[in-house]
Each structure stands twice: as structure tokens, then as C-alpha cells.
CSV table of C-alpha atoms and ligand atoms in Angstrom, one decimal:
chain,number,residue,atom,x,y,z
A,683,MET,CA,-25.9,13.2,-3.2
A,684,SER,CA,-28.3,10.8,-4.9
A,685,LEU,CA,-26.6,7.8,-6.5
A,686,ALA,CA,-27.6,6.1,-9.7
A,687,PHE,CA,-27.0,2.5,-8.9
A,688,PRO,CA,-26.3,0.1,-11.8
A,689,ALA,CA,-28.1,-3.2,-12.6
A,690,ARG,CA,-28.3,-5.4,-9.5
A,691,VAL,CA,-29.6,-8.9,-8.9
A,692,SER,CA,-31.1,-9.3,-5.5
A,693,LEU,CA,-29.3,-12.3,-3.9
A,694,ALA,CA,-28.6,-11.3,-0.3
A,695,ARG,CA,-31.0,-11.3,2.6
A,696,LEU,CA,-31.0,-7.6,3.5
A,697,PRO,CA,-30.8,-5.8,5.8
A,698,THR,CA,-28.4,-8.0,7.8
A,699,PRO,CA,-28.8,-7.6,11.6
A,700,LEU,CA,-26.8,-5.1,13.6
A,701,GLN,CA,-26.2,-6.5,17.0
A,702,PRO,CA,-24.4,-5.3,20.2
A,703,LEU,CA,-21.5,-7.4,21.5
A,704,ASP,CA,-22.1,-6.5,25.1
A,705,ARG,CA,-20.2,-9.4,26.7
A,706,ILE,CA,-17.2,-8.6,24.5
A,707,SER,CA,-17.5,-4.9,25.2
A,708,GLU,CA,-17.7,-5.6,29.0
A,709,LYS,CA,-14.5,-7.6,29.0
A,710,TYR,CA,-12.4,-6.0,26.2
A,711,SER,CA,-13.5,-2.4,25.8
A,712,LYS,CA,-15.0,-0.9,28.9
A,713,PRO,CA,-12.0,-1.6,31.1
A,714,TYR,CA,-10.0,0.7,28.8
A,715,GLY,CA,-12.7,3.4,28.5
A,716,GLY,CA,-13.6,2.1,25.0
A,717,PRO,CA,-16.8,2.2,23.0
A,718,ARG,CA,-19.8,-0.2,22.9
A,719,ILE,CA,-18.9,-2.8,20.2
A,720,TRP,CA,-21.5,-3.7,17.6
A,721,VAL,CA,-21.4,-6.3,14.8
A,722,LYS,CA,-22.9,-5.9,11.4
A,723,ARG,CA,-23.8,-9.5,10.5
A,724,ASP,CA,-22.8,-9.7,6.9
A,725,ASP,CA,-21.9,-13.3,7.6
A,726,LEU,CA,-25.7,-13.7,7.4
A,727,THR,CA,-26.2,-12.3,3.8
A,728,GLU,CA,-27.1,-15.8,2.8
A,729,SER,CA,-26.4,-19.4,3.9
A,730,GLY,CA,-23.9,-20.9,1.4
A,731,MET,CA,-23.4,-17.5,-0.3
A,732,SER,CA,-22.7,-15.9,3.1
A,733,GLY,CA,-20.4,-13.0,3.5
A,734,ASN,CA,-19.3,-9.7,2.1
A,735,LYS,CA,-18.6,-11.0,-1.5
A,736,LEU,CA,-22.4,-11.5,-2.1
A,737,ARG,CA,-23.0,-7.7,-1.8
A,738,LYS,CA,-20.4,-7.1,-4.6
A,739,LEU,CA,-21.6,-10.0,-6.7
A,740,GLU,CA,-25.2,-8.6,-6.8
A,741,PHE,CA,-23.8,-5.9,-9.0
A,742,VAL,CA,-21.4,-8.1,-10.9
A,743,ALA,CA,-24.2,-10.5,-11.7
A,744,GLY,CA,-26.3,-7.6,-12.8
A,745,ALA,CA,-23.6,-6.6,-15.3
A,746,ALA,CA,-23.2,-10.2,-16.5
A,747,LEU,CA,-26.9,-10.6,-17.2
A,748,GLU,CA,-27.0,-7.1,-18.8
A,749,GLN,CA,-24.1,-8.0,-21.1
A,750,GLY,CA,-25.6,-11.4,-22.0
A,751,CYS,CA,-22.8,-13.5,-20.4
A,752,ASP,CA,-23.5,-17.1,-19.5
A,753,THR,CA,-20.2,-17.8,-17.8
A,754,LEU,CA,-18.3,-16.2,-14.8
A,755,ILE,CA,-14.5,-16.5,-14.5
A,756,THR,CA,-12.8,-15.6,-11.3
A,757,CYS,CA,-9.8,-16.4,-9.2
A,758,GLY,CA,-8.5,-16.8,-5.6
A,759,GLY,CA,-6.9,-19.1,-3.1
A,760,ILE,CA,-8.1,-22.7,-2.7
A,761,GLN,CA,-10.1,-21.6,0.3
A,762,SER,CA,-11.4,-18.4,-1.4
A,763,ASN,CA,-14.7,-17.2,0.0
A,764,HIS,CA,-15.1,-15.1,-3.1
A,765,CYS,CA,-14.7,-18.1,-5.4
A,766,ARG,CA,-17.2,-20.2,-3.3
A,767,THR,CA,-19.7,-17.3,-3.4
A,768,THR,CA,-19.3,-16.9,-7.1
A,769,ALA,CA,-19.7,-20.7,-7.6
A,770,LEU,CA,-23.0,-20.7,-5.7
A,771,VAL,CA,-24.3,-17.4,-7.3
A,772,GLY,CA,-23.6,-19.0,-10.7
A,773,ALA,CA,-25.5,-22.1,-9.8
A,774,ARG,CA,-28.4,-20.0,-8.5
A,775,LEU,CA,-28.6,-17.9,-11.7
A,776,GLY,CA,-27.9,-20.7,-14.2
A,777,LEU,CA,-24.4,-19.2,-15.2
A,778,ARG,CA,-21.4,-21.4,-15.7
A,779,VAL,CA,-18.5,-20.7,-13.4
A,780,GLN,CA,-14.8,-21.2,-14.0
A,781,LEU,CA,-12.5,-20.8,-11.0
A,782,ILE,CA,-8.7,-20.2,-11.3
A,783,LEU,CA,-7.4,-21.4,-7.9
A,784,ARG,CA,-4.0,-20.8,-6.4
A,785,GLY,CA,-2.3,-23.8,-4.7
A,786,GLN,CA,-2.0,-27.6,-4.8
A,787,HIS,CA,-4.8,-29.8,-3.8
A,788,SER,CA,-4.9,-33.5,-3.0
A,789,GLY,CA,-7.4,-35.7,-1.2
A,790,ALA,CA,-11.0,-34.9,-0.3
A,791,ALA,CA,-12.1,-31.3,-0.8
A,792,ASP,CA,-12.8,-29.3,2.4
A,793,GLY,CA,-14.4,-26.0,3.4
A,794,ASN,CA,-15.0,-23.6,0.5
A,795,LEU,CA,-13.5,-25.9,-2.1
A,796,LEU,CA,-16.0,-28.6,-1.2
A,797,LEU,CA,-18.8,-26.1,-1.9
A,798,ASP,CA,-17.2,-25.0,-5.2
A,799,GLU,CA,-17.3,-28.6,-6.3
A,800,LEU,CA,-20.8,-29.2,-5.0
A,801,ALA,CA,-22.0,-26.1,-6.9
A,802,GLY,CA,-20.6,-27.5,-10.1
A,803,ALA,CA,-17.9,-24.9,-10.8
A,804,ILE,CA,-15.1,-25.9,-13.1
A,805,VAL,CA,-11.9,-25.6,-11.1
A,806,ALA,CA,-8.3,-25.3,-12.2
A,807,PHE,CA,-5.3,-25.3,-9.8
A,808,TYR,CA,-2.0,-23.5,-10.3
A,809,PRO,CA,1.1,-23.3,-8.2
A,810,PRO,CA,1.5,-19.9,-6.5
A,811,GLY,CA,4.5,-18.9,-8.7
A,812,GLN,CA,2.6,-19.4,-11.9
A,813,TYR,CA,-0.6,-18.0,-10.5
A,814,PHE,CA,0.9,-14.7,-9.5
A,815,SER,CA,3.1,-14.2,-12.5
A,816,GLN,CA,0.6,-15.3,-15.2
A,817,LEU,CA,-2.8,-14.4,-13.8
A,818,GLU,CA,-3.8,-12.3,-16.7
A,819,GLN,CA,-2.8,-15.0,-19.2
A,820,LEU,CA,-4.7,-17.6,-17.2
A,821,PHE,CA,-7.9,-15.4,-17.5
A,822,ASP,CA,-7.2,-15.0,-21.3
A,823,HIS,CA,-6.7,-18.7,-21.6
A,824,TRP,CA,-10.0,-19.6,-19.9
A,825,ARG,CA,-11.9,-16.8,-21.6
A,826,GLY,CA,-10.7,-18.3,-25.0
A,827,TYR,CA,-11.5,-21.8,-23.9
A,828,HIS,CA,-15.1,-21.0,-23.1
A,829,ALA,CA,-15.5,-18.8,-26.2
A,830,GLN,CA,-14.5,-21.7,-28.3
A,831,LEU,CA,-17.3,-23.7,-26.7
A,832,GLY,CA,-19.6,-20.9,-27.7
A,833,HIS,CA,-19.9,-19.2,-24.3
A,834,LYS,CA,-19.6,-15.5,-23.4
A,835,SER,CA,-17.8,-14.9,-20.1
A,836,LEU,CA,-17.4,-12.1,-17.6
A,837,SER,CA,-14.1,-11.9,-15.8
A,838,ILE,CA,-14.3,-10.9,-12.2
A,839,PRO,CA,-11.0,-9.7,-10.5
A,840,THR,CA,-9.8,-11.0,-7.2
A,841,GLY,CA,-12.4,-10.5,-4.5
A,842,ALA,CA,-14.6,-8.6,-7.0
A,843,SER,CA,-12.8,-5.6,-5.9
A,844,ASP,CA,-13.0,-3.0,-8.7
A,845,GLY,CA,-15.0,0.0,-9.8
A,846,LEU,CA,-18.1,-2.2,-10.1
A,847,GLY,CA,-17.8,-4.4,-7.0
A,848,ILE,CA,-17.4,-1.3,-4.9
A,849,TRP,CA,-21.1,-0.6,-5.3
A,850,GLY,CA,-21.7,-3.5,-2.9
A,851,TYR,CA,-20.4,-1.6,0.1
A,852,ILE,CA,-21.5,1.8,-1.1
A,853,ALA,CA,-25.0,0.3,-0.6
A,854,GLY,CA,-23.8,-1.7,2.4
A,855,VAL,CA,-22.7,1.3,4.3
A,856,GLN,CA,-25.9,3.2,3.6
A,857,GLU,CA,-27.7,0.2,5.1
A,858,LEU,CA,-25.3,0.0,8.1
A,859,LEU,CA,-25.7,3.7,8.9
A,860,GLU,CA,-29.5,3.4,8.8
A,861,ASP,CA,-29.3,0.4,11.2
A,862,CYS,CA,-27.2,2.6,13.5
A,863,ARG,CA,-29.7,5.5,13.2
A,864,ASN,CA,-32.5,3.2,14.1
A,865,ALA,CA,-30.5,2.1,17.1
A,866,GLY,CA,-30.0,5.7,18.1
A,867,PHE,CA,-26.4,6.5,17.2
A,868,GLU,CA,-24.0,7.5,14.5
A,869,PRO,CA,-20.9,5.3,14.8
A,870,GLU,CA,-17.5,7.0,15.2
A,871,HIS,CA,-15.7,4.0,13.8
A,872,ILE,CA,-16.4,1.1,11.4
A,873,VAL,CA,-13.8,-1.7,11.3
A,874,CYS,CA,-13.4,-4.5,8.8
A,875,ALA,CA,-10.9,-7.0,7.6
A,876,THR,CA,-9.3,-5.9,4.3
A,877,GLY,CA,-7.9,-8.4,1.8
A,878,SER,CA,-8.5,-7.2,-1.8
A,879,GLY,CA,-9.6,-3.7,-0.7
A,880,GLY,CA,-13.1,-3.5,-2.2
A,881,THR,CA,-15.1,-3.7,1.0
A,882,GLN,CA,-13.0,-1.0,2.6
A,883,ALA,CA,-13.2,1.1,-0.6
A,884,GLY,CA,-17.0,0.9,-0.7
A,885,LEU,CA,-17.4,1.6,3.1
A,886,THR,CA,-15.0,4.5,2.9
A,887,LEU,CA,-16.5,6.1,-0.2
A,888,GLY,CA,-20.0,5.4,0.9
A,889,ALA,CA,-19.4,7.0,4.3
A,890,HIS,CA,-17.8,10.0,2.6
A,891,ILE,CA,-20.8,10.4,0.3
A,892,ALA,CA,-23.2,10.1,3.2
A,893,GLY,CA,-21.4,13.0,4.9
A,894,VAL,CA,-21.1,11.2,8.3
A,895,ARG,CA,-18.3,11.7,10.8
A,896,THR,CA,-17.6,7.9,10.7
A,897,HIS,CA,-14.0,6.7,10.2
A,898,VAL,CA,-13.5,3.4,8.4
A,899,THR,CA,-10.5,1.3,9.2
A,900,GLY,CA,-9.4,-1.8,7.3
A,901,PHE,CA,-7.3,-4.3,9.2
A,902,ALA,CA,-5.0,-5.7,6.6
A,903,VAL,CA,-4.8,-9.5,6.4
A,904,CYS,CA,-2.0,-9.7,3.7
A,905,ASP,CA,-0.5,-6.6,2.2
A,906,SER,CA,0.8,-3.3,3.6
A,907,ALA,CA,-1.1,-0.1,4.5
A,908,ASP,CA,0.5,1.6,1.4
A,909,TYR,CA,-0.8,-1.2,-0.8
A,910,PHE,CA,-4.3,-0.9,0.5
A,911,ARG,CA,-4.3,2.9,0.3
A,912,ARG,CA,-3.3,2.6,-3.4
A,913,LYS,CA,-5.9,-0.1,-4.0
A,914,VAL,CA,-8.8,1.8,-2.5
A,915,LEU,CA,-7.8,4.9,-4.5
A,916,GLU,CA,-7.7,2.7,-7.7
A,917,ASP,CA,-11.1,1.2,-7.1
A,918,VAL,CA,-12.6,4.6,-6.3
A,919,GLY,CA,-10.9,6.1,-9.3
A,920,GLN,CA,-12.4,3.4,-11.6
A,921,TRP,CA,-15.8,4.0,-10.0
A,922,ARG,CA,-15.5,7.7,-10.5
A,923,GLN,CA,-14.7,7.3,-14.2
A,924,ALA,CA,-17.5,4.8,-14.8
A,925,THR,CA,-20.1,7.0,-13.1
A,926,GLY,CA,-18.8,10.5,-14.0
A,927,SER,CA,-19.1,11.4,-10.3
A,928,ASN,CA,-17.2,14.5,-9.1
A,929,VAL,CA,-16.0,12.9,-5.9
A,930,ASP,CA,-12.4,13.8,-5.2
A,931,GLU,CA,-10.7,10.6,-3.9
A,932,ARG,CA,-7.9,12.7,-2.5
A,933,ALA,CA,-10.4,13.9,0.1
A,934,LEU,CA,-11.1,10.4,1.3
A,935,ASP,CA,-10.0,9.4,4.8
A,936,ILE,CA,-8.4,6.0,4.1
A,937,ARG,CA,-7.3,4.2,7.2
A,938,VAL,CA,-5.4,1.0,7.3
A,939,ASN,CA,-4.0,-0.9,10.3
A,940,GLU,CA,-1.2,-3.2,9.1
A,941,HIS,CA,0.0,-4.4,12.5
A,942,TYR,CA,-1.9,-7.7,12.7
A,943,ILE,CA,-1.1,-9.4,9.4
A,944,GLY,CA,1.1,-11.9,11.2
A,945,PRO,CA,3.0,-14.4,9.1
A,946,GLY,CA,1.0,-13.7,6.0
A,947,TYR,CA,-2.2,-14.4,4.0
A,948,ALA,CA,-4.1,-17.3,5.5
A,949,LEU,CA,-1.4,-17.8,8.1
A,950,ALA,CA,-2.2,-17.0,11.7
A,951,GLU,CA,-0.6,-17.4,15.2
A,952,GLU,CA,-2.1,-18.7,18.3
A,953,PRO,CA,-3.5,-15.4,19.6
A,954,VAL,CA,-5.8,-15.2,16.5
A,955,TYR,CA,-7.1,-18.7,17.2
A,956,ARG,CA,-7.7,-17.7,20.8
A,957,ALA,CA,-9.6,-14.6,19.8
A,958,ILE,CA,-11.8,-16.8,17.5
A,959,SER,CA,-12.4,-19.1,20.4
A,960,GLU,CA,-13.3,-16.2,22.7
A,961,ALA,CA,-15.8,-14.7,20.2
A,962,ALA,CA,-17.5,-18.1,20.0
A,963,ARG,CA,-17.6,-18.6,23.8
A,964,LEU,CA,-18.7,-15.0,24.7
A,965,GLU,CA,-21.0,-14.2,21.8
A,966,GLY,CA,-21.8,-17.3,19.8
A,967,LEU,CA,-20.0,-15.6,16.9
A,968,ILE,CA,-18.1,-17.7,14.4
A,969,LEU,CA,-15.0,-15.9,13.0
A,970,ASP,CA,-12.4,-17.3,10.6
A,971,PRO,CA,-8.6,-17.3,10.8
A,972,VAL,CA,-7.9,-15.7,7.4
A,973,TYR,CA,-10.0,-12.5,7.7
A,974,THR,CA,-12.5,-11.8,10.5
A,975,GLY,CA,-10.5,-13.5,13.3
A,976,LYS,CA,-7.4,-11.7,12.4
A,977,ALA,CA,-9.2,-8.3,12.2
A,978,PHE,CA,-11.1,-9.0,15.4
A,979,TYR,CA,-7.9,-10.0,17.2
A,980,GLY,CA,-6.4,-6.7,16.0
A,981,LEU,CA,-9.4,-4.8,17.2
A,982,LEU,CA,-9.2,-6.3,20.7
A,983,GLN,CA,-5.5,-5.4,20.9
A,984,GLU,CA,-6.2,-1.8,19.8
A,985,LEU,CA,-9.0,-1.5,22.4
A,986,SER,CA,-6.6,-2.6,25.1
A,987,LYS,CA,-4.2,0.1,24.0
A,988,GLY,CA,-6.9,2.7,24.3
A,989,THR,CA,-6.9,3.5,20.6
A,990,TYR,CA,-10.7,3.8,20.5
A,991,SER,CA,-11.2,5.3,24.0
A,992,ASP,CA,-12.5,8.6,22.5
A,993,CYS,CA,-15.7,7.2,21.2
A,994,ASP,CA,-19.1,5.7,22.1
A,995,ASN,CA,-19.9,3.2,19.3
A,996,LEU,CA,-17.8,1.1,17.0
A,997,VAL,CA,-19.1,-1.3,14.4
A,998,PHE,CA,-17.2,-4.4,13.4
A,999,VAL,CA,-18.3,-5.6,10.0
A,1000,HIS,CA,-18.5,-9.5,10.1
A,1001,THR,CA,-17.6,-10.2,6.5
A,1002,GLY,CA,-18.2,-14.0,6.7
A,1003,GLY,CA,-15.7,-16.7,6.0
A,1004,GLN,CA,-17.0,-19.4,8.3
A,1005,PHE,CA,-16.4,-22.3,5.9
A,1006,GLY,CA,-12.7,-21.4,5.9
A,1007,LEU,CA,-12.5,-22.2,9.6
A,1008,PHE,CA,-12.8,-25.9,9.2
A,1009,PRO,CA,-9.6,-26.5,7.2
A,1010,HIS,CA,-7.7,-24.9,10.2
A,1011,ARG,CA,-9.1,-27.4,12.7
A,1012,GLU,CA,-5.7,-28.6,13.9
A,1013,HIS,CA,-4.8,-25.0,15.2
A,1014,PHE,CA,-7.4,-25.1,17.9
A,1015,SER,CA,-5.7,-27.7,20.1
A,1016,PHE,CA,-4.4,-25.2,22.7
A,1017,PRO,CA,-5.3,-25.4,26.4
A,1018,PRO,CA,-8.2,-23.1,27.2
B,1871,LIG,C1,-12.8,-11.3,1.0
B,1871,LIG,C2,-13.0,-11.2,2.4
B,1871,LIG,C3,-12.7,-10.1,3.2
B,1871,LIG,C4,-12.0,-8.9,2.6
B,1871,LIG,O1,-12.8,-8.2,1.8
B,1871,LIG,P1,-12.1,-7.4,0.5
B,1871,LIG,O2,-13.2,-6.7,-0.1
B,1871,LIG,O3,-11.5,-8.5,-0.3
B,1871,LIG,O4,-11.0,-6.6,1.1
B,1871,LIG,C5,-13.0,-10.1,4.5
B,1871,LIG,N1,-13.6,-11.1,5.1
B,1871,LIG,C6,-13.9,-12.2,4.4
B,1871,LIG,C7,-14.5,-13.4,5.2
B,1871,LIG,C8,-13.7,-12.3,3.1
B,1871,LIG,O5,-14.0,-13.4,2.4
């Protein structure tokens, strides 16, 4: 199936590298008869704009410019990677950026928030209760505010996960599968952290369209497997309506692992911090406690249970998030 991609602004350094994690595989996969573990380095899509959100925002920025918008409005937690990426993309393209952030903040900005401020984004903070119950009204409020000042804004949903952002990983999985072909294999499994669902939706739909045998599994970092199955179907449904594609989303193989969420979004226990430390020591790979570290910890656990012992190659998509590591610095004070 040939795909008619919409407007896209080239922002990411593509293709990102595909690398084997042989020291990890040796210690955590081979003893259980598991596959060779590879990593798709989407933490290297850019420097400040690093991570998975940049692939989605290439298409969101394309739509914003096409529609003549000069302002981007989006939302997330105080340490949102998506908001930081949007702030930097806006700076790069000369678009104003309004961020609606969840949580209280005092003292010096750290991690992603520091970069939001450096990039000149306008930030507004809301307590979680208000944020979750009034998010739509908050978008309306800020859209109205900027309109009054004479600006036209584009609203981007959480994580840029919708029928437009999904294009990022439809393209991303084409790239990943080609990397694998060049390395001489077709992966049986692709694994990623799933938070607002759009990365998983794009990978799943893209692999389906490509007609490969590859299974995509999202390791949930917040909500349940049911939630993510619904969310992936919703994003794919929006995409199908926008494109007029005849893909039947009921035929999609949507796999979610909900066993490693831990205490909740952005909350992790010591095993996750230990897995982050192990990835750094064995492979020089920097993971974060909110997304990639949690998913990676889950993957190591599943490998030790023999979940993936039927296959030869598994690709972990490193979705970025390294700036979110630093605000968690106090959690790394465990004995080695
Ligand atoms: C947002 C994010 C994810 C999750 O991607 P979604 O498309 O929101 O599910 C994973 N890892 C990192 C580092 C992220 O910032």
C-alpha cells in the first residue's frame, strides 16, 4: 500500500541508528533462550528536541504552517518531554508556544521545564484536579487569549497522539523495518513505552500496513491495557477518516503490557532505577524513570520469564526522555 503522507517539516536527524545491545542480551536474554536485543535510537532524533515526539511534531508543524498558524498550544506534566519538544520546535520555526502544565512549581526550573523556559515558551501551571477536569476549557481559554492578541493557534493534544501525530511512527516504523532489513533480519517483536498511545498506534498501524510478521507491544507507564487498546483504536480511527484509507482497525494486533506501571505516572520503584543504572553501565544508554526505564525494566522481567524465548530479534524503541532523569536524582542513592 502506498501512503500519501501529509505536509511535513523536516526537523529530526533521520534515520536514527539501530544498534545491538549485546552486553544486555548476553546477561538478560541469552540465559533464558531469548532474542538478540536491539535499540532504535530515537533518543537521537535531535539534541534538545530529542525523542519520539519530534517524529509526530514534524507532521503537526506541517499542519500548523499549512493552516497559517503562528502559535502552538499544548499540554502535559511539568516534566513533559512533549511540551519541551514543542517549545523547542516552536523556537526553531518562529512559532509562539503556549504550554498548559499540570502541577505546582516553585524554585529554579529543572529538566524539561528549564528547557521550556529557555526556549521562550509561555507556561501556565494548574493543580492536577483542575487540569484533568477542565483541560478542554483551558485550551479554549488560551486559544481565545492568543486570538485576542491577533494570533492564530493550533491546539496539539497530549503527546501529539491523534490521527495526525500517528503519521510520525507510521513513517518511523518504515524506517525501523528498513534498518532491520539492512542488518539482515525482520524483527519478531518491537517494544516501546506507551504513555498517550500515539507511538504505539503508529508502530502498530505501520507494521500492519507493511505486512510484516512483527508484533508491537506497548509497555504501559500510566493507564491500563484496556485504556491503551481503546486509545490506539481511536487514533487509528481518526487517521482512517482523515485519509479515507480502507484499513480495518479491528484487524490490528494491539498488544499492551500493563504489569510494570508501578505506583503510577512518573512514579517508579527501586528496580526501575536499578535497570536504568544497569543500561548506563552495560551499554552507555541513558534511560528515564517515567517512560523508557520503566518499559526497559518490564522488558528485562519478561525476558527472564521466557516471554520472548520464541524469537531471534527484538527491537526496543528508545523514545528519549533523558532530561526527565535529572529531577529524579535523589532516587539513585541505592547501594550498587
Ligand atoms: C511521550 C513519551 C513516550 C510515550 O509515547 P506516547 O506516544 O505518548 O505513548 C515514551 N517515551 C518518552 C521518553 C516520551 O516522552
